[in-house]
Amino acid sequence: ADMWRAVAAAAASARALCRTPSALPLPPPRRRAVSVAVSPAAGLADERVETRVAGLGPGQPVTLRAVAADESGCLFQSCAHYRADGRGELHLGTDASHGGDYTGVEPMGLFWSLAPAGMERPYQRLVPRSTGTPMKVEMLVHQGHSRPGAIPGPVVAKAEVERWFTAPGVRRIRLKEGGVRGSLFLPQGDGPFPGVIDMYGDEGGLIEFRSSLLATRGFAALSLPYFDFEDLPKVMKEFKLEYFEEAARFLQRHPKVKGPGVGVIGTGKGAELALSMITFLPEVVAAVCISGCSSNTVADLHYGEMTLPGLRFDMNKVNVSDAGVFDTFEALDDPRNPANSSCTIPIEKAEGHFLLVVGEDDRMWKSSLYAELAIARLRQHGKENFELLSYPGAGHRIDPPSTPFCQVAMDRVLGVPVLGGGESKAHAHAQEHSWGKIQEFLHLHLG
């Protein structure tokens, strides 16, 4: 009997052992690892990317950050707050940011809101100096929501994106042609291509990234510096239009350039020079003027026997904020004053077409007013050879899409921070919209 009791007890304990696992709580199902995918991982800087995050918990809060460095090693960053959907996923093309550096559905928000990191000198611009290497942007997904500038939560996923300013096959030719300096960018293929001269403003030097993107889009683009480069004048003292004429003739006669005329695109002082070029030079038949003035400014412009004096800046009319930021909005002499009529560019003489691009919140100077004056002058002479793109909330420097917004930038000549104006989201939308319109305009008038 004792033996049977022992067998029964052993069987009971064996049955209990068999039952024990089902009594224990089951382990939670393994969640997929969090991943972030950016498509294309290497693409052109003026194109949108798609950013998706997967493997999060439903409704999980995360901070997305972008981090990039310029050629000198200065760090730029941006951040935005998101919540995963019911499937634990995020798509920046359809999901809204709830905070950080921007709000709303902004597929490229992390790119255009890149700004100097907290430990860097403020007021720096993230602009590529060389077009042959991509800008690398690291995309990071952090747990939880962290304020801009605060230490973010742990990284749960990351990916790297390359933003290229030149397509494969685009050729860059450094120029020393007579007096002309700069870089000529030629698209891949036999051509001929529509020719465009590209100029920036009073920062001087050679700025190539817009030219290389134009070449990527099918234009033969000449990036033309006009001071503070190689053997060109060091400062903006006076200019000879003959220099710009030589550049226009060089481009027009280039075997890869479609004739009969060429175009010009300029920003700030470059826009004003573009107005003078299309007015006086028959080679120039289309001018894109971004945030320009309808009068000649600062430096006298000579052409043969003719001189257009420059409107002056009155430094007593510059407002300086408590933070030391210079507001130059009221400082330029008023072009409407009859005493300044000799500075006006006689654009009614131009045979070509104008595209005027302005940000209505430009604080550098009154570019909206100057565009109105230019249009009034053309209409007064019975001309309708212009288009106007006017953007509420946009600031001074309207660049190709996703170029980081910079409301205040260090002025290279004055060495102080100057207010360019604008609000980041409106400015970013202006950049994206105007880029397509600029290409349409140039193709229309240059073939």
Coordinates of C-alpha atoms in Angstrom, one line a residue:
A1 CA 0.0 0.0 0.0
D2 CA 2.8 2.3 0.8
M3 CA 4.3 1.6 -2.5
W4 CA 1.0 2.6 -4.4
R5 CA 0.8 5.8 -2.3
A6 CA 4.3 6.7 -3.3
V7 CA 3.5 6.1 -7.0
A8 CA 0.3 8.1 -6.8
A9 CA 2.2 11.0 -5.1
A10 CA 4.9 10.9 -7.8
A11 CA 2.2 10.9 -10.5
A12 CA 0.4 13.9 -8.9
S13 CA 3.7 15.9 -8.6
A14 CA 4.5 15.1 -12.3
R15 CA 1.0 16.3 -13.3
A16 CA 1.5 19.4 -11.3
L17 CA 4.9 20.0 -13.1
C18 CA 3.1 19.6 -16.4
R19 CA 0.5 22.2 -15.4
T20 CA 2.9 24.8 -14.0
P21 CA 4.0 26.4 -17.3
S22 CA 0.4 27.2 -18.3
A23 CA -0.1 28.8 -14.9
L24 CA 2.9 31.2 -15.5
P25 CA 2.2 34.5 -17.4
L26 CA 3.1 34.3 -21.1
P27 CA 6.1 36.5 -22.1
P28 CA 4.9 39.6 -24.1
P29 CA 5.2 39.3 -27.9
R30 CA 8.6 40.7 -29.1
R31 CA 8.1 44.1 -30.6
R32 CA 10.0 44.9 -33.8
A33 CA 13.1 47.0 -33.5
V34 CA 12.5 50.7 -34.1
S35 CA 13.7 51.8 -37.6
V36 CA 13.8 55.1 -39.5
A37 CA 14.0 55.0 -43.3
V38 CA 14.7 58.1 -45.5
S39 CA 14.1 57.7 -49.2
P40 CA 16.1 58.4 -51.3
A41 CA 19.0 58.0 -48.9
A42 CA 21.1 59.8 -51.5
G43 CA 19.4 62.4 -53.6
L44 CA 19.4 66.0 -55.0
A45 CA 19.3 68.8 -52.5
D46 CA 16.3 70.5 -54.1
E47 CA 14.1 67.3 -54.0
R48 CA 11.8 66.1 -51.2
V49 CA 12.6 63.0 -49.2
E50 CA 10.2 60.6 -47.6
T51 CA 10.9 59.9 -43.9
R52 CA 9.2 56.9 -42.2
V53 CA 9.6 55.4 -38.7
A54 CA 8.3 51.9 -37.8
G55 CA 8.4 49.6 -34.8
L56 CA 7.1 52.1 -32.2
G57 CA 4.3 51.5 -29.7
P58 CA 0.8 52.8 -30.7
G59 CA 0.7 56.5 -29.8
Q60 CA 4.3 56.5 -28.6
P61 CA 5.8 60.0 -28.3
V62 CA 9.2 60.5 -30.1
T63 CA 11.4 63.5 -31.0
L64 CA 12.9 63.4 -34.5
R65 CA 16.2 65.3 -34.8
A66 CA 18.3 66.2 -37.8
V67 CA 22.0 66.9 -37.4
A68 CA 24.5 68.2 -40.0
A69 CA 27.9 69.9 -40.1
D70 CA 29.2 72.5 -42.6
E71 CA 32.6 72.3 -44.1
S72 CA 34.2 74.1 -41.2
G73 CA 32.7 71.6 -38.7
C74 CA 30.0 73.9 -37.3
L75 CA 27.1 71.8 -36.1
F76 CA 23.5 72.5 -37.1
Q77 CA 20.5 70.7 -35.7
S78 CA 16.7 70.7 -35.7
C79 CA 13.9 68.8 -33.9
A80 CA 10.2 68.0 -34.0
H81 CA 7.7 66.2 -31.8
Y82 CA 5.6 63.3 -33.2
R83 CA 3.3 60.5 -32.0
A84 CA 3.2 57.1 -33.6
D85 CA -0.1 56.0 -35.2
G86 CA -2.1 52.9 -34.1
R87 CA 0.3 50.7 -35.9
G88 CA 3.3 52.2 -34.2
E89 CA 4.4 54.0 -37.4
L90 CA 5.1 57.6 -38.5
H91 CA 5.2 59.2 -42.0
L92 CA 6.4 62.8 -42.1
G93 CA 4.6 63.3 -45.4
T94 CA 1.2 62.8 -43.7
D95 CA 1.7 63.1 -39.9
A96 CA 1.9 66.4 -38.1
S97 CA 4.6 67.6 -35.8
H98 CA 3.1 68.8 -32.4
G99 CA 6.1 70.9 -31.3
G100 CA 9.8 71.5 -31.5
D101 CA 11.2 73.7 -34.3
Y102 CA 7.9 73.6 -36.4
T103 CA 4.4 72.2 -36.2
G104 CA 2.0 70.7 -38.8
V105 CA 2.6 68.4 -41.7
E106 CA 6.0 69.4 -43.1
P107 CA 7.8 66.6 -45.0
M108 CA 11.0 68.7 -45.2
G109 CA 10.7 70.6 -41.9
L110 CA 13.7 68.9 -40.3
F111 CA 15.9 70.2 -43.2
W112 CA 14.7 73.8 -43.5
S113 CA 14.7 74.3 -39.8
L114 CA 18.4 73.3 -39.3
A115 CA 20.1 76.0 -37.2
P116 CA 23.4 76.4 -35.4
A117 CA 23.6 74.0 -32.3
G118 CA 23.6 75.7 -28.9
M119 CA 27.3 75.5 -28.4
E120 CA 28.0 77.1 -31.9
R121 CA 28.3 80.8 -32.7
P122 CA 24.7 81.9 -33.6
Y123 CA 23.6 83.6 -36.9
Q124 CA 25.6 81.2 -39.2
R125 CA 24.2 80.0 -42.5
L126 CA 24.3 76.4 -43.6
V127 CA 25.3 76.9 -47.2
P128 CA 27.5 74.5 -49.1
R129 CA 30.9 75.9 -50.1
S130 CA 31.8 73.0 -52.4
T131 CA 29.3 71.4 -54.7
G132 CA 31.2 68.2 -55.4
T133 CA 30.5 66.6 -52.0
P134 CA 27.1 66.0 -50.5
M135 CA 25.7 67.5 -47.3
K136 CA 25.3 64.6 -44.9
V137 CA 22.4 64.8 -42.5
E138 CA 21.9 62.3 -39.7
M139 CA 18.2 61.6 -38.8
L140 CA 17.7 60.4 -35.2
V141 CA 14.6 59.1 -33.4
H142 CA 14.6 59.8 -29.6
Q143 CA 12.3 58.5 -26.9
G144 CA 9.8 61.0 -25.6
H145 CA 9.4 64.7 -26.4
S146 CA 12.4 67.0 -25.7
R147 CA 12.4 70.8 -26.1
P148 CA 14.8 72.4 -28.7
G149 CA 18.1 72.9 -27.0
A150 CA 17.4 70.4 -24.2
I151 CA 19.2 67.0 -23.9
P152 CA 17.0 64.6 -25.9
G153 CA 16.0 61.1 -24.7
P154 CA 17.7 57.9 -25.7
V155 CA 18.2 57.2 -29.4
V156 CA 16.0 54.3 -30.6
A157 CA 16.8 54.5 -34.4
K158 CA 19.0 56.5 -36.8
A159 CA 19.8 56.9 -40.5
E160 CA 22.0 59.0 -42.7
V161 CA 20.9 61.0 -45.7
E162 CA 23.1 62.5 -48.5
R163 CA 21.9 65.7 -50.1
W164 CA 23.8 66.3 -53.4
F165 CA 24.1 69.7 -55.2
T166 CA 25.3 68.2 -58.5
A167 CA 23.9 65.3 -60.5
P168 CA 26.3 62.7 -62.0
G169 CA 27.6 63.9 -65.3
V170 CA 27.4 67.6 -64.6
R171 CA 30.7 69.3 -65.4
R172 CA 32.2 72.1 -63.4
I173 CA 34.7 74.3 -65.3
R174 CA 36.6 77.0 -63.3
L175 CA 36.8 80.2 -65.4
K176 CA 39.6 82.6 -66.0
E177 CA 38.4 83.9 -69.4
G178 CA 39.6 87.4 -70.1
G179 CA 38.5 89.4 -67.1
V180 CA 35.7 87.0 -66.2
R181 CA 36.0 84.8 -63.1
G182 CA 33.7 82.0 -61.7
S183 CA 32.5 78.5 -62.5
L184 CA 30.6 77.2 -65.4
F185 CA 28.4 74.2 -64.8
L186 CA 27.3 72.2 -67.8
P187 CA 24.6 69.5 -67.8
Q188 CA 25.3 66.0 -69.0
G189 CA 24.8 65.5 -72.8
D190 CA 25.5 67.3 -76.0
G191 CA 23.2 70.2 -75.6
P192 CA 22.8 73.0 -76.5
F193 CA 21.3 74.1 -73.2
P194 CA 19.7 77.4 -72.1
G195 CA 22.4 79.6 -70.6
V196 CA 22.0 81.4 -67.2
I197 CA 24.3 83.7 -65.2
D198 CA 23.9 83.3 -61.5
M199 CA 24.8 86.0 -58.9
Y200 CA 24.4 86.5 -55.2
G201 CA 24.6 89.7 -53.1
D202 CA 26.9 91.8 -50.9
E203 CA 28.5 88.7 -49.2
G204 CA 30.8 88.6 -52.2
G205 CA 33.0 85.6 -53.3
L206 CA 31.9 82.6 -55.4
I207 CA 28.7 80.9 -54.4
E208 CA 28.0 77.9 -56.6
F209 CA 25.2 75.7 -55.1
R210 CA 22.3 77.4 -57.1
S211 CA 24.3 77.2 -60.3
S212 CA 25.1 73.5 -59.8
L213 CA 21.4 72.7 -59.1
L214 CA 20.4 74.7 -62.2
A215 CA 22.9 72.6 -64.3
T216 CA 21.3 69.5 -62.8
R217 CA 18.0 70.8 -64.1
G218 CA 19.3 71.3 -67.6
F219 CA 20.7 74.8 -67.7
A220 CA 24.3 75.8 -68.6
A221 CA 24.8 78.0 -65.5
L222 CA 27.7 80.4 -64.9
S223 CA 28.3 81.2 -61.2
L224 CA 29.6 84.8 -61.5
P225 CA 31.4 86.5 -58.6
Y226 CA 31.9 90.2 -59.0
F227 CA 34.0 91.2 -55.9
D228 CA 36.1 89.6 -53.2
F229 CA 37.3 86.7 -55.4
E230 CA 40.8 86.1 -56.8
D231 CA 41.9 89.3 -58.7
L232 CA 38.4 91.0 -58.6
P233 CA 38.0 94.1 -56.5
K234 CA 38.1 93.4 -52.8
V235 CA 35.1 95.6 -51.9
M236 CA 32.0 97.0 -53.5
K237 CA 33.3 100.4 -54.5
E238 CA 32.3 100.8 -58.1
F239 CA 31.4 98.4 -60.9
K240 CA 31.8 98.4 -64.6
L241 CA 29.0 96.8 -66.6
E242 CA 31.6 95.8 -69.2
Y243 CA 32.6 93.0 -66.8
F244 CA 29.1 91.6 -66.8
E245 CA 28.8 92.2 -70.6
E246 CA 32.0 90.1 -71.1
A247 CA 30.4 87.3 -69.0
A248 CA 27.2 87.4 -71.0
R249 CA 29.0 87.3 -74.3
F250 CA 31.2 84.4 -73.2
L251 CA 28.2 82.4 -72.1
Q252 CA 26.2 83.3 -75.3
R253 CA 29.0 82.2 -77.6
H254 CA 29.8 78.9 -75.7
P255 CA 29.2 75.9 -78.1
K256 CA 27.0 74.2 -75.4
V257 CA 24.7 77.2 -75.0
K258 CA 21.5 77.6 -76.9
G259 CA 21.0 81.1 -78.4
P260 CA 20.2 83.7 -79.2
G261 CA 20.0 85.2 -75.7
V262 CA 21.0 84.2 -72.2
G263 CA 19.3 84.7 -68.8
V264 CA 20.4 86.0 -65.5
I265 CA 19.3 85.2 -61.9
G266 CA 20.4 87.3 -59.0
T267 CA 19.6 87.8 -55.3
G268 CA 19.9 91.1 -53.4
K269 CA 22.7 93.2 -55.0
G270 CA 22.9 90.4 -57.7
A271 CA 19.2 91.0 -58.5
E272 CA 19.8 94.7 -59.0
L273 CA 22.8 93.9 -61.3
A274 CA 20.5 91.5 -63.2
L275 CA 18.1 94.4 -63.8
S276 CA 21.0 96.6 -65.2
M277 CA 22.2 93.7 -67.4
I278 CA 18.8 93.1 -69.1
T279 CA 18.3 96.9 -69.5
F280 CA 21.7 97.6 -71.2
L281 CA 22.9 94.3 -72.6
P282 CA 21.1 92.9 -75.7
E283 CA 22.6 89.4 -74.9
V284 CA 20.4 89.2 -71.8
V285 CA 16.8 88.4 -72.6
A286 CA 15.4 87.1 -69.2
A287 CA 16.1 88.3 -65.7
V288 CA 15.1 86.6 -62.4
C289 CA 15.4 89.2 -59.6
I290 CA 15.1 87.9 -56.1
S291 CA 14.7 90.6 -53.4
G292 CA 16.3 93.3 -55.5
C293 CA 16.1 97.1 -55.7
S294 CA 14.8 98.9 -58.8
S295 CA 17.6 101.5 -58.4
N296 CA 21.3 101.1 -58.4
T297 CA 22.6 100.9 -54.8
V298 CA 25.8 101.5 -52.8
A299 CA 28.4 101.3 -55.6
D300 CA 28.3 103.5 -58.7
L301 CA 27.8 101.5 -61.9
H302 CA 29.6 102.6 -65.1
Y303 CA 29.0 101.6 -68.7
G304 CA 31.0 103.5 -71.3
E305 CA 30.2 107.2 -70.7
M306 CA 27.2 106.5 -68.5
T307 CA 27.2 106.3 -64.7
L308 CA 24.3 105.2 -62.5
P309 CA 25.1 106.5 -59.0
G310 CA 24.3 104.2 -56.1
L311 CA 21.7 104.9 -53.4
R312 CA 23.4 105.2 -50.0
F313 CA 22.7 103.6 -46.7
D314 CA 22.2 106.0 -43.8
M315 CA 23.7 104.2 -40.8
N316 CA 21.8 106.5 -38.5
K317 CA 18.6 104.9 -39.6
V318 CA 19.7 101.4 -38.6
N319 CA 18.0 100.0 -35.5
V320 CA 20.0 97.8 -33.2
S321 CA 18.1 95.4 -30.9
D322 CA 19.0 94.6 -27.3
A323 CA 20.5 91.4 -28.7
G324 CA 22.8 93.4 -31.0
V325 CA 20.9 92.5 -34.2
F326 CA 21.0 95.2 -36.9
D327 CA 17.7 96.1 -38.7
T328 CA 18.6 97.9 -41.9
F329 CA 15.0 98.1 -43.3
E330 CA 14.8 101.9 -43.2
A331 CA 18.4 102.7 -43.9
L332 CA 18.6 102.8 -47.7
D333 CA 17.9 106.2 -49.4
D334 CA 14.3 106.4 -50.7
P335 CA 14.4 105.7 -54.5
R336 CA 11.1 107.7 -54.8
N337 CA 12.8 110.9 -53.7
P338 CA 13.2 113.0 -56.9
A339 CA 16.8 113.8 -55.7
N340 CA 17.6 110.1 -56.2
S341 CA 16.1 109.8 -59.7
S342 CA 19.5 109.5 -61.3
C343 CA 20.0 106.1 -59.5
T344 CA 16.9 104.5 -61.1
I345 CA 17.6 101.7 -63.5
P346 CA 15.7 102.6 -66.8
I347 CA 14.3 99.0 -67.1
E348 CA 11.7 100.2 -69.6
K349 CA 14.5 100.0 -72.2
A350 CA 14.8 96.2 -71.7
E351 CA 13.5 94.1 -74.6
G352 CA 13.5 90.9 -72.5
H353 CA 11.3 89.5 -69.6
F354 CA 11.4 90.0 -65.9
L355 CA 10.5 87.6 -63.0
L356 CA 10.4 89.5 -59.7
V357 CA 10.5 87.4 -56.6
V358 CA 10.0 89.0 -53.2
G359 CA 9.3 88.0 -49.6
E360 CA 6.8 90.4 -48.1
D361 CA 8.6 90.2 -44.7
D362 CA 12.0 91.0 -46.1
R363 CA 13.6 93.2 -43.4
M364 CA 17.0 93.7 -45.2
W365 CA 15.3 96.4 -47.3
K366 CA 11.9 97.1 -48.9
S367 CA 12.0 94.6 -51.8
S368 CA 8.2 94.6 -52.0
L369 CA 8.1 98.3 -52.6
Y370 CA 11.0 98.1 -55.1
A371 CA 9.1 95.5 -57.1
E372 CA 6.0 97.7 -57.1
L373 CA 8.2 100.7 -58.3
A374 CA 9.7 98.5 -61.1
I375 CA 6.2 97.3 -62.2
A376 CA 4.8 100.9 -62.2
R377 CA 7.7 102.1 -64.3
L378 CA 7.2 99.3 -66.9
R379 CA 3.4 99.9 -67.0
Q380 CA 4.0 103.6 -67.4
H381 CA 5.8 102.8 -70.6
G382 CA 3.1 100.4 -71.8
K383 CA 5.1 97.3 -70.9
E384 CA 3.7 94.0 -69.5
N385 CA 7.0 92.0 -69.8
F386 CA 7.1 90.9 -66.2
E387 CA 5.8 88.4 -63.6
L388 CA 5.7 89.0 -59.9
L389 CA 5.9 86.2 -57.2
S390 CA 5.2 87.8 -53.9
Y391 CA 5.3 85.6 -50.7
P392 CA 3.7 86.6 -47.4
G393 CA 5.9 85.7 -44.4
A394 CA 9.0 85.1 -46.5
G395 CA 12.2 87.0 -45.8
H396 CA 15.1 88.3 -47.8
R397 CA 17.1 85.4 -49.2
I398 CA 14.9 83.1 -51.1
D399 CA 17.1 80.1 -52.1
P400 CA 16.4 76.7 -53.6
P401 CA 14.1 74.3 -51.7
S402 CA 15.0 73.1 -48.2
T403 CA 17.9 75.6 -47.8
P404 CA 17.8 76.2 -44.0
F405 CA 15.9 79.3 -43.0
C406 CA 18.1 82.0 -41.4
Q407 CA 16.2 84.9 -40.0
V408 CA 19.3 86.7 -38.8
A409 CA 22.6 86.1 -40.5
M410 CA 26.1 87.4 -39.9
D411 CA 26.9 90.1 -42.5
R412 CA 30.4 89.3 -43.9
V413 CA 31.1 92.9 -44.8
L414 CA 29.8 94.6 -41.6
G415 CA 30.8 91.7 -39.3
V416 CA 27.5 92.1 -37.4
P417 CA 24.2 90.1 -37.3
V418 CA 21.6 91.6 -39.7
L419 CA 17.9 90.8 -39.7
G420 CA 16.7 89.2 -43.0
G421 CA 13.1 88.8 -41.8
G422 CA 10.6 86.1 -42.5
E423 CA 9.0 83.2 -40.7
S424 CA 10.5 79.8 -41.2
K425 CA 7.5 77.8 -42.5
A426 CA 6.3 80.6 -44.9
H427 CA 9.8 81.1 -46.1
A428 CA 10.4 77.4 -46.7
H429 CA 7.1 77.2 -48.8
A430 CA 8.2 80.3 -50.8
Q431 CA 11.5 78.6 -51.6
E432 CA 9.9 75.4 -52.8
H433 CA 7.2 77.2 -54.9
S434 CA 9.5 79.8 -56.5
W435 CA 12.1 77.3 -57.5
G436 CA 9.7 75.5 -59.9
K437 CA 8.4 78.9 -61.2
I438 CA 12.0 80.2 -61.8
Q439 CA 12.8 77.1 -63.9
E440 CA 9.5 77.5 -65.9
F441 CA 10.2 81.2 -66.6
L442 CA 13.8 80.5 -67.8
H443 CA 12.7 77.6 -70.0
L444 CA 9.9 79.7 -71.5
H445 CA 12.2 82.6 -72.4
L446 CA 15.4 80.8 -73.2
G447 CA 14.1 77.7 -74.8

